[in-house]
Amino acid sequence: MSAPSMTKIIMERPWLKRWMKPLSEWYANAAGYRKIGLRVDDLIPEESDVVMLALKRLPPKEAYDRVFRLRRAFQCSLSHQLLPKDQQTKPEEDYLYLTPIIKEIEQENRERGDLEAMVVKNKKKSKA
């Protein structure tokens, strides 16, 4: 799931953030997923074990809402229509709800790997 990201670099530099913000808003609108009622995290493929575990950890209401959004988007896609403006996802409603859980699971997996790879050595008792 983790891919190289320039987000931290951009957010640390105010001038770069001011320059990139309109570009990112334009891109999100041009992508078209908001016009069929999806959020950005709805676009994450469910093929990896980490994402599947993150979906299981979602609160029931959020999981239900996600399935509803995906089904509605699929129906829009089949009928080649966009949702009415009042039902489209607004930019303030398009927040990350799955990505924080995915990052938490990846951190747990890294920590588990580090702990499993740890070698414990006993101290040898010195003869006095």
Short mmCIF file of the C-alpha atoms (twelve columns), coordinates in Angstrom:
data_MODEL
# 
_entry.id   MODEL 
# 
loop_
_atom_site.group_PDB 
_atom_site.id 
_atom_site.type_symbol 
_atom_site.label_atom_id 
_atom_site.label_alt_id 
_atom_site.label_comp_id 
_atom_site.label_asym_id 
_atom_site.label_seq_id 
_atom_site.Cartn_x 
_atom_site.Cartn_y 
_atom_site.Cartn_z 
_atom_site.pdbx_PDB_model_num 
ATOM 1   C CA . MET A 1   0.000   0.000   0.000   1 
ATOM 2   C CA . SER A 2   2.736   2.451   0.843   1 
ATOM 3   C CA . ALA A 3   3.980   4.355   -2.139  1 
ATOM 4   C CA . PRO A 4   6.497   7.168   -2.316  1 
ATOM 5   C CA . SER A 5   4.788   10.393  -1.335  1 
ATOM 6   C CA . MET A 6   5.741   14.034  -1.649  1 
ATOM 7   C CA . THR A 7   3.004   15.089  0.797   1 
ATOM 8   C CA . LYS A 8   5.302   15.708  3.750   1 
ATOM 9   C CA . ILE A 9   7.713   17.778  1.678   1 
ATOM 10  C CA . ILE A 10  4.902   19.859  0.183   1 
ATOM 11  C CA . MET A 11  3.143   20.436  3.513   1 
ATOM 12  C CA . GLU A 12  6.382   21.623  5.168   1 
ATOM 13  C CA . ARG A 13  6.853   24.399  2.600   1 
ATOM 14  C CA . PRO A 14  4.044   27.007  2.648   1 
ATOM 15  C CA . TRP A 15  4.899   28.424  -0.773  1 
ATOM 16  C CA . LEU A 16  4.817   24.963  -2.341  1 
ATOM 17  C CA . LYS A 17  1.562   24.137  -0.567  1 
ATOM 18  C CA . ARG A 18  -0.054  27.329  -1.915  1 
ATOM 19  C CA . TRP A 19  1.081   26.405  -5.397  1 
ATOM 20  C CA . MET A 20  0.009   22.741  -5.249  1 
ATOM 21  C CA . LYS A 21  -3.388  23.156  -3.503  1 
ATOM 22  C CA . PRO A 22  -5.296  24.464  -6.577  1 
ATOM 23  C CA . LEU A 23  -3.626  21.820  -8.720  1 
ATOM 24  C CA . SER A 24  -4.663  19.028  -6.345  1 
ATOM 25  C CA . GLU A 25  -8.244  20.334  -6.151  1 
ATOM 26  C CA . TRP A 26  -8.422  20.491  -9.943  1 
ATOM 27  C CA . TYR A 27  -7.106  16.932  -10.209 1 
ATOM 28  C CA . ALA A 28  -9.608  15.592  -7.661  1 
ATOM 29  C CA . ASN A 29  -12.473 17.188  -9.586  1 
ATOM 30  C CA . ALA A 30  -11.118 15.991  -12.935 1 
ATOM 31  C CA . ALA A 31  -10.808 12.410  -11.649 1 
ATOM 32  C CA . GLY A 32  -14.606 12.220  -11.519 1 
ATOM 33  C CA . TYR A 33  -15.016 9.908   -8.544  1 
ATOM 34  C CA . ARG A 34  -16.847 12.606  -6.565  1 
ATOM 35  C CA . LYS A 35  -19.419 12.951  -9.343  1 
ATOM 36  C CA . ILE A 36  -20.572 9.378   -8.751  1 
ATOM 37  C CA . GLY A 37  -20.585 9.758   -4.972  1 
ATOM 38  C CA . LEU A 38  -17.284 8.118   -4.020  1 
ATOM 39  C CA . ARG A 39  -14.605 9.245   -1.594  1 
ATOM 40  C CA . VAL A 40  -10.887 8.944   -2.276  1 
ATOM 41  C CA . ASP A 41  -10.472 5.891   0.005   1 
ATOM 42  C CA . ASP A 42  -13.259 4.076   -1.862  1 
ATOM 43  C CA . LEU A 43  -10.810 3.797   -4.776  1 
ATOM 44  C CA . ILE A 44  -8.312  1.647   -2.841  1 
ATOM 45  C CA . PRO A 45  -8.367  -1.900  -4.274  1 
ATOM 46  C CA . GLU A 46  -9.422  -4.588  -1.807  1 
ATOM 47  C CA . GLU A 47  -6.877  -7.106  -3.075  1 
ATOM 48  C CA . SER A 48  -4.273  -6.965  -0.312  1 
ATOM 49  C CA . ASP A 49  -4.517  -8.574  3.103   1 
ATOM 50  C CA . VAL A 50  -3.776  -5.244  4.787   1 
ATOM 51  C CA . VAL A 51  -6.735  -3.539  3.114   1 
ATOM 52  C CA . MET A 52  -9.023  -6.470  3.901   1 
ATOM 53  C CA . LEU A 53  -8.043  -6.275  7.572   1 
ATOM 54  C CA . ALA A 54  -8.562  -2.488  7.543   1 
ATOM 55  C CA . LEU A 55  -12.051 -2.988  6.117   1 
ATOM 56  C CA . LYS A 56  -12.830 -5.419  8.934   1 
ATOM 57  C CA . ARG A 57  -11.707 -2.792  11.464  1 
ATOM 58  C CA . LEU A 58  -14.005 -0.110  10.077  1 
ATOM 59  C CA . PRO A 59  -16.887 0.917   12.339  1 
ATOM 60  C CA . PRO A 60  -20.163 -0.697  11.181  1 
ATOM 61  C CA . LYS A 61  -21.717 2.618   10.074  1 
ATOM 62  C CA . GLU A 62  -18.669 3.546   7.985   1 
ATOM 63  C CA . ALA A 63  -18.547 0.062   6.436   1 
ATOM 64  C CA . TYR A 64  -22.244 0.271   5.525   1 
ATOM 65  C CA . ASP A 65  -21.794 3.746   4.032   1 
ATOM 66  C CA . ARG A 66  -18.843 2.496   1.975   1 
ATOM 67  C CA . VAL A 67  -20.812 -0.396  0.515   1 
ATOM 68  C CA . PHE A 68  -23.707 1.960   -0.255  1 
ATOM 69  C CA . ARG A 69  -21.392 4.416   -2.037  1 
ATOM 70  C CA . LEU A 70  -19.770 1.625   -4.075  1 
ATOM 71  C CA . ARG A 71  -23.119 0.141   -5.132  1 
ATOM 72  C CA . ARG A 72  -24.521 3.540   -6.058  1 
ATOM 73  C CA . ALA A 73  -21.380 4.341   -8.078  1 
ATOM 74  C CA . PHE A 74  -21.603 0.987   -9.847  1 
ATOM 75  C CA . GLN A 75  -25.233 1.711   -10.735 1 
ATOM 76  C CA . CYS A 76  -24.254 5.159   -12.071 1 
ATOM 77  C CA . SER A 77  -21.521 3.556   -14.127 1 
ATOM 78  C CA . LEU A 78  -23.912 0.999   -15.637 1 
ATOM 79  C CA . SER A 79  -26.477 3.634   -16.539 1 
ATOM 80  C CA . HIS A 80  -23.806 6.094   -17.812 1 
ATOM 81  C CA . GLN A 81  -25.170 8.870   -15.621 1 
ATOM 82  C CA . LEU A 82  -23.765 11.133  -12.941 1 
ATOM 83  C CA . LEU A 83  -25.460 11.817  -9.636  1 
ATOM 84  C CA . PRO A 84  -27.387 15.061  -9.201  1 
ATOM 85  C CA . LYS A 85  -25.253 17.900  -7.797  1 
ATOM 86  C CA . ASP A 86  -26.822 17.618  -4.324  1 
ATOM 87  C CA . GLN A 87  -25.842 13.914  -4.064  1 
ATOM 88  C CA . GLN A 88  -22.287 14.234  -5.364  1 
ATOM 89  C CA . THR A 89  -19.458 14.089  -2.833  1 
ATOM 90  C CA . LYS A 90  -18.429 17.562  -1.756  1 
ATOM 91  C CA . PRO A 91  -14.719 18.315  -1.163  1 
ATOM 92  C CA . GLU A 92  -15.260 18.709  2.598   1 
ATOM 93  C CA . GLU A 93  -16.927 15.264  2.732   1 
ATOM 94  C CA . ASP A 94  -14.024 13.643  0.871   1 
ATOM 95  C CA . TYR A 95  -11.763 12.723  3.780   1 
ATOM 96  C CA . LEU A 96  -9.491  9.749   4.442   1 
ATOM 97  C CA . TYR A 97  -11.308 7.154   6.534   1 
ATOM 98  C CA . LEU A 98  -9.488  3.968   5.525   1 
ATOM 99  C CA . THR A 99  -5.916  5.175   5.004   1 
ATOM 100 C CA . PRO A 100 -5.213  5.844   8.728   1 
ATOM 101 C CA . ILE A 101 -6.300  2.293   9.561   1 
ATOM 102 C CA . ILE A 102 -4.129  0.896   6.749   1 
ATOM 103 C CA . LYS A 103 -1.107  2.844   8.007   1 
ATOM 104 C CA . GLU A 104 -1.755  1.549   11.548  1 
ATOM 105 C CA . ILE A 105 -1.870  -2.057  10.295  1 
ATOM 106 C CA . GLU A 106 1.320   -1.581  8.268   1 
ATOM 107 C CA . GLN A 107 3.026   -0.188  11.385  1 
ATOM 108 C CA . GLU A 108 1.814   -3.200  13.401  1 
ATOM 109 C CA . ASN A 109 3.168   -5.545  10.712  1 
ATOM 110 C CA . ARG A 110 6.567   -3.797  10.697  1 
ATOM 111 C CA . GLU A 111 6.697   -3.965  14.484  1 
ATOM 112 C CA . ARG A 112 5.697   -7.640  14.459  1 
ATOM 113 C CA . GLY A 113 8.399   -8.370  11.874  1 
ATOM 114 C CA . ASP A 114 11.000  -6.552  13.958  1 
ATOM 115 C CA . LEU A 115 10.006  -8.467  17.084  1 
ATOM 116 C CA . GLU A 116 10.039  -11.825 15.296  1 
ATOM 117 C CA . ALA A 117 13.470  -11.110 13.815  1 
ATOM 118 C CA . MET A 118 14.905  -10.138 17.179  1 
ATOM 119 C CA . VAL A 119 17.549  -12.453 18.533  1 
ATOM 120 C CA . VAL A 120 17.752  -12.745 22.286  1 
ATOM 121 C CA . LYS A 121 21.117  -13.729 23.668  1 
ATOM 122 C CA . ASN A 122 21.682  -14.799 27.240  1 
ATOM 123 C CA . LYS A 123 24.482  -13.169 29.121  1 
ATOM 124 C CA . LYS A 124 27.175  -15.589 30.072  1 
ATOM 125 C CA . LYS A 125 27.847  -15.670 33.748  1 
ATOM 126 C CA . SER A 126 31.396  -14.695 34.546  1 
ATOM 127 C CA . LYS A 127 33.314  -16.794 37.012  1 
ATOM 128 C CA . ALA A 128 34.208  -14.838 40.122  1 
# 
